[in-house]
Amino acid sequence: MTAAELAEAYEALGHMQYSGKRVVLVGGPLAAYSTDYLERILGWGATSIFIVATGVGTGPLPEEKLAGRLVLDAEDAVTVMDEFRATERMLADPPTALVEALDRWDPGREAVVLGDGFSTAKQLGGRPFIGSRPASFAALEDKVVIDRVWDDAGISRAPSTVVANDLAAVTEAFERFDAGHGVVLAADATSGWHGGAEGTRWARSKEEIEPILAEWSGAVRTVRVMAFLEGIPCSIHAIVFPDVTAVFRPCELLIYTQTDSPRFVYAGSATLWDPSSGDRAAMREAARKVGESLRHSVGYRGGLTIDGVMTTVGFLPTELNARLGAAFHQVGGALPKLSWGTIQRSLLDDFVFDYRSRDVERLVTEAADSKRAVRAVSFGISRRMESTETGVLIRDGDGLRIVEESDGGVATVMVGPNAQGYFARVVFEDSLLERGNSVAKEAARALEAVSDRWGLGIGRLDPCRSVR
């Protein structure tokens, strides 16, 4: 089967989900819903679309003629996780303005709701969700329980312990696990699951422990303690289909440290980096084992992502995203005619369909190996943007500089508003970068140039060091 034949076969799945239905899209900024995406849903037979967005966002907005819309504030979100949690609260207890707007558009409450991939909500204003995430799947994202998943699946991991959010207990664990570079502290899910490195901290010394725990006071009950792992942060993606777990190619995670902060900075992902053939095979096998183990233990289905570090002893996992992780945009995006949201929702709702899982694994992996992608991002509260601005990143001697237009750019840049204040995205032209090596240093320089141009206050980003 070719990629074109696979895409044609999957058109039937879109029609199964949307034909003859009114569709509500929920979560994320309005700019996340492209005109092409709305036209695709309508092409599958949807009769009408309504978007419930959290803010306007950065980039071009979808054509108004294609969908009704209501833009809600994300309740003064300071972080991306704040925005996700605000969405969850909105779904659990929708504001009157939302209920009334939906009832005007869909008075018979016949529409279906498409979630954002994170939500466990089952209905919105009496309208059922397609692809709601089971609570048992979401619970797998708790950083203090995930090591049991690695053990059950029989994959190697770094030693760790889980202790109370208590200075004496964490200090004792530091002394046990520090291998010379400090330890990583990961908060539990007392306040809800967390991602994007928001709930992890690097304690380089025992003196740094107390302020970290004080920051988490009242919001975190237990903490996982693990030695800081030197190496390239990376991830591997899989989809648990009804018959097999399909696994894809590794991704590099653009995660940085800063000398004056215990925080890690998540800044996107890339598929330019290639681990050795043996390490690649080991990462893929780890994802397959975890997918099959979770299928048997919790009836898992759909996308999953294992994040970890390529260390001196190979890949060691650190967390699991019970969904299609952000880096999958670079992997799955290599076959743009497949709608991964549609596939994910169909699997979660047990749609009966010939998913052609082995063809998906082979064709996506081949395409992602051929078409590489680098997408660096930054978001924060240091500046509130009011409109979207664009630019081109060019080489200027040994440095990088942003200009309005250029035919010789190495990347395109877009900066604009989001719920936190600003959002910045840098998309590299992969043909101008050397394949195989880490792109973290180049991406850091690009984000620092963006910060200088728009006054974002990102600061110096220190890439992790390759040790393999």
Tab-separated table of C-alpha atoms in Angstrom:
chain	number	residue	atom	x	y	z
A	1	MET	CA	0.000	0.000	0.000
A	2	THR	CA	1.236	3.491	-0.865
A	3	ALA	CA	0.834	6.645	1.218
A	4	ALA	CA	-1.793	7.921	-1.240
A	5	GLU	CA	-3.750	4.677	-0.978
A	6	LEU	CA	-3.602	4.811	2.824
A	7	ALA	CA	-4.881	8.390	2.877
A	8	GLU	CA	-7.719	7.454	0.518
A	9	ALA	CA	-8.687	4.494	2.736
A	10	TYR	CA	-8.771	6.759	5.799
A	11	GLU	CA	-11.205	9.148	4.149
A	12	ALA	CA	-13.929	6.656	5.110
A	13	LEU	CA	-13.070	7.160	8.789
A	14	GLY	CA	-13.664	10.897	8.500
A	15	HIS	CA	-17.067	10.282	6.957
A	16	MET	CA	-17.916	7.797	9.729
A	17	GLN	CA	-17.224	10.409	12.411
A	18	TYR	CA	-18.695	13.557	10.862
A	19	SER	CA	-21.153	12.839	8.053
A	20	GLY	CA	-24.529	14.437	8.752
A	21	LYS	CA	-23.394	15.810	12.122
A	22	ARG	CA	-23.076	19.249	13.636
A	23	VAL	CA	-19.600	19.490	15.156
A	24	VAL	CA	-18.292	21.500	18.127
A	25	LEU	CA	-14.521	22.026	18.343
A	26	VAL	CA	-13.253	22.764	21.861
A	27	GLY	CA	-9.941	23.905	23.315
A	28	GLY	CA	-6.941	25.917	22.220
A	29	PRO	CA	-6.787	29.309	20.518
A	30	LEU	CA	-8.910	30.246	17.530
A	31	ALA	CA	-5.809	30.417	15.325
A	32	ALA	CA	-5.253	26.679	15.897
A	33	TYR	CA	-8.246	25.932	13.676
A	34	SER	CA	-7.038	26.513	10.145
A	35	THR	CA	-9.361	27.105	7.220
A	36	ASP	CA	-8.024	23.889	5.645
A	37	TYR	CA	-8.954	21.894	8.765
A	38	LEU	CA	-12.505	23.237	8.810
A	39	GLU	CA	-12.922	22.600	5.096
A	40	ARG	CA	-11.738	19.043	5.634
A	41	ILE	CA	-14.374	18.373	8.293
A	42	LEU	CA	-17.072	19.876	6.091
A	43	GLY	CA	-15.790	17.755	3.214
A	44	TRP	CA	-16.389	14.670	5.352
A	45	GLY	CA	-20.046	15.628	5.520
A	46	ALA	CA	-20.340	17.720	8.679
A	47	THR	CA	-23.344	20.012	8.313
A	48	SER	CA	-22.095	22.838	10.545
A	49	ILE	CA	-19.145	23.711	12.814
A	50	PHE	CA	-18.905	25.773	16.014
A	51	ILE	CA	-15.548	26.619	17.623
A	52	VAL	CA	-15.137	27.193	21.366
A	53	ALA	CA	-11.680	28.756	21.653
A	54	THR	CA	-9.563	29.882	24.594
A	55	GLY	CA	-8.206	33.129	23.221
A	56	VAL	CA	-7.447	34.286	19.704
A	57	GLY	CA	-3.885	32.990	19.427
A	58	THR	CA	-1.060	33.560	16.985
A	59	GLY	CA	-1.377	33.303	13.230
A	60	PRO	CA	-4.087	33.545	10.572
A	61	LEU	CA	-7.658	32.937	11.720
A	62	PRO	CA	-10.093	30.565	10.023
A	63	GLU	CA	-12.649	32.015	7.638
A	64	GLU	CA	-15.762	33.112	9.508
A	65	LYS	CA	-18.098	31.689	6.869
A	66	LEU	CA	-16.940	28.161	7.772
A	67	ALA	CA	-17.766	28.103	11.480
A	68	GLY	CA	-19.543	29.855	14.301
A	69	ARG	CA	-17.296	30.782	17.183
A	70	LEU	CA	-17.065	31.878	20.779
A	71	VAL	CA	-13.730	33.045	22.203
A	72	LEU	CA	-13.351	32.680	25.966
A	73	ASP	CA	-10.526	33.919	28.168
A	74	ALA	CA	-8.327	31.243	29.744
A	75	GLU	CA	-8.769	32.733	33.240
A	76	ASP	CA	-5.453	34.606	33.372
A	77	ALA	CA	-3.392	31.542	32.526
A	78	VAL	CA	0.258	31.970	33.502
A	79	THR	CA	1.408	28.641	32.031
A	80	VAL	CA	0.237	26.303	29.295
A	81	MET	CA	-0.977	23.889	31.958
A	82	ASP	CA	-3.062	26.700	33.456
A	83	GLU	CA	-4.746	27.023	30.071
A	84	PHE	CA	-5.453	23.287	29.837
A	85	ARG	CA	-6.907	23.259	33.350
A	86	ALA	CA	-9.032	26.305	32.617
A	87	THR	CA	-10.456	24.420	29.641
A	88	GLU	CA	-11.224	21.415	31.835
A	89	ARG	CA	-13.021	23.625	34.364
A	90	MET	CA	-14.964	25.246	31.554
A	91	LEU	CA	-16.090	21.839	30.249
A	92	ALA	CA	-17.057	20.623	33.718
A	93	ASP	CA	-19.013	23.797	34.525
A	94	PRO	CA	-19.633	25.701	31.281
A	95	PRO	CA	-20.338	29.415	31.619
A	96	THR	CA	-23.821	30.657	30.798
A	97	ALA	CA	-22.564	32.500	27.715
A	98	LEU	CA	-21.208	29.258	26.262
A	99	VAL	CA	-24.359	27.229	26.935
A	100	GLU	CA	-26.549	29.945	25.431
A	101	ALA	CA	-24.347	30.331	22.355
A	102	LEU	CA	-24.366	26.583	21.700
A	103	ASP	CA	-28.138	26.357	22.222
A	104	ARG	CA	-28.737	29.159	19.728
A	105	TRP	CA	-26.590	27.362	17.178
A	106	ASP	CA	-27.799	23.837	18.049
A	107	PRO	CA	-31.181	24.167	19.772
A	108	GLY	CA	-31.895	20.450	19.529
A	109	ARG	CA	-28.588	19.565	21.189
A	110	GLU	CA	-27.822	17.134	18.383
A	111	ALA	CA	-24.176	18.114	17.828
A	112	VAL	CA	-21.105	16.097	18.801
A	113	VAL	CA	-18.087	17.621	20.552
A	114	LEU	CA	-14.466	17.014	19.539
A	115	GLY	CA	-12.063	17.453	22.447
A	116	ASP	CA	-8.490	18.724	22.364
A	117	GLY	CA	-6.835	15.356	23.031
A	118	PHE	CA	-6.387	16.033	26.746
A	119	SER	CA	-9.927	16.197	28.052
A	120	THR	CA	-11.715	13.509	30.051
A	121	ALA	CA	-15.058	15.317	29.714
A	122	LYS	CA	-17.993	13.246	28.485
A	123	GLN	CA	-20.441	15.931	27.423
A	124	LEU	CA	-20.858	19.660	26.917
A	125	GLY	CA	-24.280	21.176	27.411
A	126	GLY	CA	-25.912	17.800	26.775
A	127	ARG	CA	-23.826	17.084	23.661
A	128	PRO	CA	-21.612	13.965	23.732
A	129	PHE	CA	-17.854	13.990	23.240
A	130	ILE	CA	-16.138	11.960	20.544
A	131	GLY	CA	-12.712	10.862	21.731
A	132	SER	CA	-12.897	11.694	25.415
A	133	ARG	CA	-9.785	10.437	27.210
A	134	PRO	CA	-10.517	7.806	29.885
A	135	ALA	CA	-9.460	8.854	33.369
A	136	SER	CA	-7.359	5.682	33.652
A	137	PHE	CA	-5.305	6.847	30.662
A	138	ALA	CA	-4.841	10.372	31.992
A	139	ALA	CA	-3.674	8.915	35.326
A	140	LEU	CA	-0.652	7.421	33.550
A	141	GLU	CA	0.795	10.924	33.204
A	142	ASP	CA	1.406	11.145	36.960
A	143	LYS	CA	5.194	11.299	37.268
A	144	VAL	CA	5.248	9.439	40.589
A	145	VAL	CA	3.531	6.281	39.283
A	146	ILE	CA	5.054	5.903	35.851
A	147	ASP	CA	8.103	3.879	36.911
A	148	ARG	CA	5.746	0.977	37.642
A	149	VAL	CA	4.703	1.084	33.982
A	150	TRP	CA	8.317	0.733	32.826
A	151	ASP	CA	8.809	-2.173	35.223
A	152	ASP	CA	5.601	-3.912	34.120
A	153	ALA	CA	6.651	-3.560	30.487
A	154	GLY	CA	10.153	-4.856	31.217
A	155	ILE	CA	12.134	-1.860	29.945
A	156	SER	CA	15.242	-0.346	31.528
A	157	ARG	CA	14.953	2.833	33.598
A	158	ALA	CA	17.041	4.930	35.937
A	159	PRO	CA	16.719	4.239	39.683
A	160	SER	CA	14.291	6.541	41.490
A	161	THR	CA	12.240	6.913	44.627
A	162	VAL	CA	9.009	8.637	45.598
A	163	VAL	CA	8.954	10.530	48.890
A	164	ALA	CA	6.760	13.037	50.682
A	165	ASN	CA	7.047	16.721	49.789
A	166	ASP	CA	9.223	17.151	52.840
A	167	LEU	CA	12.668	18.738	53.083
A	168	ALA	CA	14.245	15.974	55.164
A	169	ALA	CA	12.872	13.184	52.964
A	170	VAL	CA	13.889	14.816	49.690
A	171	THR	CA	17.326	15.747	51.030
A	172	GLU	CA	17.933	12.133	52.083
A	173	ALA	CA	16.870	10.989	48.605
A	174	PHE	CA	19.206	13.569	47.034
A	175	GLU	CA	22.122	12.059	48.941
A	176	ARG	CA	21.170	8.570	47.740
A	177	PHE	CA	20.667	9.344	44.057
A	178	ASP	CA	22.981	12.241	43.208
A	179	ALA	CA	25.628	10.960	40.781
A	180	GLY	CA	27.523	14.231	40.618
A	181	HIS	CA	25.076	16.411	38.681
A	182	GLY	CA	22.252	16.759	41.197
A	183	VAL	CA	18.768	15.257	40.948
A	184	VAL	CA	15.556	15.909	39.079
A	185	LEU	CA	12.447	16.396	41.209
A	186	ALA	CA	9.108	15.599	39.604
A	187	ALA	CA	5.847	16.681	41.237
A	188	ASP	CA	2.888	14.348	41.531
A	189	ALA	CA	-0.521	15.009	39.987
A	190	THR	CA	-2.192	16.346	43.139
A	191	SER	CA	-3.122	19.521	41.237
A	192	GLY	CA	-3.678	17.701	37.952
A	193	TRP	CA	-1.350	16.165	35.388
A	194	HIS	CA	1.429	18.374	34.074
A	195	GLY	CA	3.633	18.419	30.986
A	196	GLY	CA	5.980	20.660	29.043
A	197	ALA	CA	8.563	20.349	31.856
A	198	GLU	CA	6.360	22.506	34.118
A	199	GLY	CA	6.310	20.096	37.058
A	200	THR	CA	9.983	19.130	37.054
A	201	ARG	CA	12.959	20.888	38.633
A	202	TRP	CA	16.714	20.322	38.630
A	203	ALA	CA	18.215	20.546	42.115
A	204	ARG	CA	21.927	20.907	41.438
A	205	SER	CA	22.711	20.992	45.158
A	206	LYS	CA	20.959	20.230	48.439
A	207	GLU	CA	20.621	23.968	49.051
A	208	GLU	CA	18.279	24.268	46.052
A	209	ILE	CA	15.784	21.760	47.403
A	210	GLU	CA	14.018	23.938	49.974
A	211	PRO	CA	12.909	26.757	47.607
A	212	ILE	CA	11.636	24.172	45.095
A	213	LEU	CA	9.528	22.405	47.716
A	214	ALA	CA	8.303	25.749	49.060
A	215	GLU	CA	7.069	26.623	45.577
A	216	TRP	CA	5.106	23.365	45.527
A	217	SER	CA	3.770	23.710	49.082
A	218	GLY	CA	0.072	22.848	49.273
A	219	ALA	CA	-0.061	21.783	45.617
A	220	VAL	CA	2.149	18.685	45.681
A	221	ARG	CA	2.010	15.809	48.164
A	222	THR	CA	4.748	13.510	46.835
A	223	VAL	CA	7.868	13.930	44.717
A	224	ARG	CA	9.822	11.532	42.523
A	225	VAL	CA	13.592	11.863	42.925
A	226	MET	CA	15.953	10.653	40.184
A	227	ALA	CA	19.558	11.438	39.307
A	228	PHE	CA	19.965	14.109	36.633
A	229	LEU	CA	20.534	12.212	33.395
A	230	GLU	CA	23.134	13.650	31.046
A	231	GLY	CA	22.343	13.276	27.372
A	232	ILE	CA	19.941	14.323	24.636
A	233	PRO	CA	16.281	14.672	25.693
A	234	CYS	CA	14.203	12.671	23.238
A	235	SER	CA	10.917	10.889	22.717
A	236	ILE	CA	9.393	7.982	20.855
A	237	HIS	CA	5.767	7.814	19.697
A	238	ALA	CA	3.396	4.925	19.217
A	239	ILE	CA	-0.268	4.267	18.507
A	240	VAL	CA	-1.968	1.302	20.147
A	241	PHE	CA	-4.308	-0.081	17.488
A	242	PRO	CA	-6.790	-2.934	18.082
A	243	ASP	CA	-4.318	-5.491	16.704
A	244	VAL	CA	-0.786	-4.145	17.234
A	245	THR	CA	1.170	-1.224	18.639
A	246	ALA	CA	2.596	0.809	15.758
A	247	VAL	CA	5.822	2.646	16.579
A	248	PHE	CA	7.591	5.419	14.701
A	249	ARG	CA	10.943	7.241	14.568
A	250	PRO	CA	12.671	9.028	17.468
A	251	CYS	CA	12.374	12.781	18.023
A	252	GLU	CA	14.687	15.195	19.759
A	253	LEU	CA	13.045	17.267	22.483
A	254	LEU	CA	14.276	20.848	22.688
A	255	ILE	CA	14.588	21.102	26.462
A	256	TYR	CA	17.035	23.563	27.976
A	257	THR	CA	18.457	24.528	31.328
A	258	GLN	CA	19.303	28.008	32.604
A	259	THR	CA	22.096	28.718	35.061
A	260	ASP	CA	19.999	30.918	37.335
A	261	SER	CA	16.938	28.670	37.543
A	262	PRO	CA	16.074	25.098	38.593
A	263	ARG	CA	13.414	24.986	35.870
A	264	PHE	CA	13.703	23.175	32.567
A	265	VAL	CA	12.612	25.137	29.510
A	266	TYR	CA	10.551	23.202	26.958
A	267	ALA	CA	10.997	24.763	23.522
A	268	GLY	CA	9.633	22.349	20.925
A	269	SER	CA	10.959	19.312	19.077
A	270	ALA	CA	12.762	18.129	15.976
A	271	THR	CA	13.307	15.039	13.836
A	272	LEU	CA	16.693	16.050	12.448
A	273	TRP	CA	18.650	14.075	15.067
A	274	ASP	CA	19.394	10.402	14.442
A	275	PRO	CA	20.484	8.111	17.267
A	276	SER	CA	22.537	5.062	16.329
A	277	SER	CA	20.660	2.222	14.650
A	278	GLY	CA	20.882	0.179	17.839
A	279	ASP	CA	19.589	3.011	20.026
A	280	ARG	CA	16.786	3.712	17.557
A	281	ALA	CA	15.735	0.071	17.607
A	282	ALA	CA	15.822	0.038	21.408
A	283	MET	CA	13.617	3.146	21.628
A	284	ARG	CA	11.085	1.670	19.222
A	285	GLU	CA	11.043	-1.644	21.062
A	286	ALA	CA	10.498	0.156	24.378
A	287	ALA	CA	7.448	1.949	22.949
A	288	ARG	CA	6.082	-1.306	21.562
A	289	LYS	CA	6.484	-3.085	24.898
A	290	VAL	CA	4.813	-0.263	26.817
A	291	GLY	CA	1.920	-0.100	24.360
A	292	GLU	CA	1.270	-3.826	24.591
A	293	SER	CA	1.650	-3.842	28.381
A	294	LEU	CA	-0.882	-1.004	28.741
A	295	ARG	CA	-3.270	-2.695	26.331
A	296	HIS	CA	-3.420	-5.650	28.719
A	297	SER	CA	-3.395	-3.689	32.004
A	298	VAL	CA	-5.837	-0.826	31.310
A	299	GLY	CA	-7.261	-1.602	27.860
A	300	TYR	CA	-5.148	1.171	26.369
A	301	ARG	CA	-5.747	2.392	22.829
A	302	GLY	CA	-4.657	5.406	20.842
A	303	GLY	CA	-1.478	7.459	20.858
A	304	LEU	CA	1.230	7.405	23.496
A	305	THR	CA	4.574	9.115	23.861
A	306	ILE	CA	7.570	8.076	25.952
A	307	ASP	CA	9.904	10.935	26.859
A	308	GLY	CA	13.391	10.243	28.122
A	309	VAL	CA	17.095	10.870	27.700
A	310	MET	CA	19.698	9.239	25.452
A	311	THR	CA	22.334	8.609	28.116
A	312	THR	CA	25.748	6.922	28.112
A	313	VAL	CA	23.948	3.583	28.625
A	314	GLY	CA	21.252	4.202	26.021
A	315	PHE	CA	17.682	5.476	26.187
A	316	LEU	CA	16.160	5.797	29.659
A	317	PRO	CA	12.486	6.806	29.964
A	318	THR	CA	11.362	9.569	32.318
A	319	GLU	CA	7.662	10.114	31.630
A	320	LEU	CA	4.730	8.941	29.551
A	321	ASN	CA	2.212	11.103	27.709
A	322	ALA	CA	-0.990	9.100	27.375
A	323	ARG	CA	-1.849	10.800	24.087
A	324	LEU	CA	-0.147	11.912	20.907
A	325	GLY	CA	2.661	14.133	22.206
A	326	ALA	CA	3.563	17.503	20.780
A	327	ALA	CA	6.549	16.111	18.862
A	328	PHE	CA	4.197	13.853	16.901
A	329	HIS	CA	3.325	16.919	14.808
A	330	GLN	CA	6.758	16.503	13.213
A	331	VAL	CA	6.421	12.721	12.787
A	332	GLY	CA	2.801	12.367	11.702
A	333	GLY	CA	2.997	15.639	9.788
A	334	ALA	CA	5.198	13.858	7.252
A	335	LEU	CA	1.927	12.332	5.964
A	336	PRO	CA	-0.290	15.437	6.064
A	337	LYS	CA	-3.291	13.784	4.419
A	338	LEU	CA	-3.910	11.627	7.484
A	339	SER	CA	-6.025	13.274	10.189
A	340	TRP	CA	-4.400	12.149	13.412
A	341	GLY	CA	-7.057	13.734	15.595
A	342	THR	CA	-9.697	11.719	13.750
A	343	ILE	CA	-7.669	8.530	14.171
A	344	GLN	CA	-7.114	9.188	17.887
A	345	ARG	CA	-10.786	9.892	18.573
A	346	SER	CA	-11.859	6.807	16.623
A	347	LEU	CA	-9.585	4.554	18.647
A	348	LEU	CA	-10.720	6.034	21.965
A	349	ASP	CA	-14.362	5.491	20.974
A	350	ASP	CA	-13.731	1.957	19.642
A	351	PHE	CA	-14.803	2.713	16.077
A	352	VAL	CA	-14.820	-0.510	14.060
A	353	PHE	CA	-12.501	0.175	11.134
A	354	ASP	CA	-9.665	-1.450	9.205
A	355	TYR	CA	-6.910	0.809	10.531
A	356	ARG	CA	-4.176	-0.858	8.450
A	357	SER	CA	-1.887	-0.451	11.427
A	358	ARG	CA	1.185	-2.084	9.901
A	359	ASP	CA	0.897	0.118	6.828
A	360	VAL	CA	0.557	3.167	9.111
A	361	GLU	CA	3.739	2.230	10.985
A	362	ARG	CA	5.773	1.598	7.824
A	363	LEU	CA	4.579	4.547	5.771
A	364	VAL	CA	4.700	7.135	8.546
A	365	THR	CA	8.175	6.055	9.637
A	366	GLU	CA	9.481	6.115	6.070
A	367	ALA	CA	7.962	9.534	5.425
A	368	ALA	CA	9.262	11.005	8.703
A	369	ASP	CA	12.747	9.660	7.982
A	370	SER	CA	12.628	11.346	4.587
A	371	LYS	CA	10.961	14.626	5.553
A	372	ARG	CA	12.599	16.095	8.647
A	373	ALA	CA	11.186	18.953	10.710
A	374	VAL	CA	12.426	21.408	13.344
A	375	ARG	CA	9.919	23.511	15.276
A	376	ALA	CA	11.146	25.659	18.160
A	377	VAL	CA	8.604	27.453	20.354
A	378	SER	CA	8.488	29.780	23.324
A	379	PHE	CA	5.609	31.154	25.378
A	380	GLY	CA	5.459	33.278	28.471
A	381	ILE	CA	4.165	36.263	30.386
A	382	SER	CA	7.117	38.623	29.970
A	383	ARG	CA	5.349	40.508	27.187
A	384	ARG	CA	1.726	40.638	26.078
A	385	MET	CA	1.460	40.658	22.303
A	386	GLU	CA	-1.609	42.191	20.707
A	387	SER	CA	-1.156	41.019	17.111
A	388	THR	CA	0.779	38.512	15.032
A	389	GLU	CA	4.123	39.526	13.535
A	390	THR	CA	6.310	37.490	11.185
A	391	GLY	CA	9.903	37.456	10.022
A	392	VAL	CA	12.669	35.421	8.435
A	393	LEU	CA	15.728	34.160	10.274
A	394	ILE	CA	18.950	34.651	8.304
A	395	ARG	CA	22.604	33.980	8.995
A	396	ASP	CA	24.622	37.093	9.757
A	397	GLY	CA	28.297	36.137	10.030
A	398	ASP	CA	28.502	33.693	12.923
A	399	GLY	CA	25.137	34.786	14.294
A	400	LEU	CA	21.457	34.815	13.387
A	401	ARG	CA	19.329	37.819	12.647
A	402	ILE	CA	15.633	38.403	11.894
A	403	VAL	CA	14.533	40.414	8.862
A	404	GLU	CA	11.081	41.077	7.447
A	405	GLU	CA	11.678	39.232	4.166
A	406	SER	CA	14.478	37.215	2.580
A	407	ASP	CA	14.942	34.485	-0.010
A	408	GLY	CA	17.938	33.124	1.877
A	409	GLY	CA	16.415	32.446	5.280
A	410	VAL	CA	17.091	29.392	7.394
A	411	ALA	CA	13.737	29.587	9.189
A	412	THR	CA	10.426	31.419	9.323
A	413	VAL	CA	9.354	33.172	12.503
A	414	MET	CA	5.905	33.996	13.869
A	415	VAL	CA	5.292	35.840	17.148
A	416	GLY	CA	1.940	36.860	18.581
A	417	PRO	CA	-0.578	36.650	21.419
A	418	ASN	CA	-1.702	33.691	23.477
A	419	ALA	CA	-3.295	33.150	26.870
A	420	GLN	CA	0.032	33.589	28.678
A	421	GLY	CA	0.997	36.796	26.880
A	422	TYR	CA	3.121	35.810	23.904
A	423	PHE	CA	3.779	32.795	21.699
A	424	ALA	CA	6.760	32.475	19.358
A	425	ARG	CA	7.361	29.803	16.728
A	426	VAL	CA	10.448	29.182	14.591
A	427	VAL	CA	10.153	26.635	11.775
A	428	PHE	CA	13.466	25.689	10.190
A	429	GLU	CA	14.114	24.747	6.591
A	430	ASP	CA	15.476	21.257	7.237
A	431	SER	CA	17.326	21.063	3.908
A	432	LEU	CA	19.686	23.778	5.190
A	433	LEU	CA	20.625	21.862	8.345
A	434	GLU	CA	22.858	18.830	8.665
A	435	ARG	CA	20.897	15.655	9.362
A	436	GLY	CA	21.905	13.301	12.125
A	437	ASN	CA	23.112	15.696	14.817
A	438	SER	CA	21.274	17.508	17.592
A	439	VAL	CA	19.706	20.785	16.506
A	440	ALA	CA	19.280	22.097	20.065
A	441	LYS	CA	22.151	24.603	19.892
A	442	GLU	CA	20.904	26.117	16.612
A	443	ALA	CA	17.322	26.276	17.910
A	444	ALA	CA	18.494	28.023	21.098
A	445	ARG	CA	20.333	30.654	19.070
A	446	ALA	CA	17.204	31.175	16.997
A	447	LEU	CA	14.968	31.679	20.029
A	448	GLU	CA	17.506	34.058	21.569
A	449	ALA	CA	17.413	36.088	18.317
A	450	VAL	CA	13.602	36.130	18.469
A	451	SER	CA	13.782	37.261	22.092
A	452	ASP	CA	16.148	40.094	21.204
A	453	ARG	CA	13.972	41.235	18.293
A	454	TRP	CA	10.678	41.351	20.214
A	455	GLY	CA	11.892	41.873	23.782
A	456	LEU	CA	10.551	38.571	25.093
A	457	GLY	CA	13.074	38.090	27.881
A	458	ILE	CA	13.709	34.427	27.125
A	459	GLY	CA	17.294	34.553	28.384
A	460	ARG	CA	20.187	32.260	27.593
A	461	LEU	CA	19.186	28.674	26.807
A	462	ASP	CA	21.749	25.982	27.613
A	463	PRO	CA	21.308	22.813	25.520
A	464	CYS	CA	21.868	19.400	27.047
A	465	ARG	CA	25.063	17.621	26.022
A	466	SER	CA	25.264	14.563	23.788
A	467	VAL	CA	27.097	11.745	25.581
A	468	ARG	CA	26.430	8.819	23.276
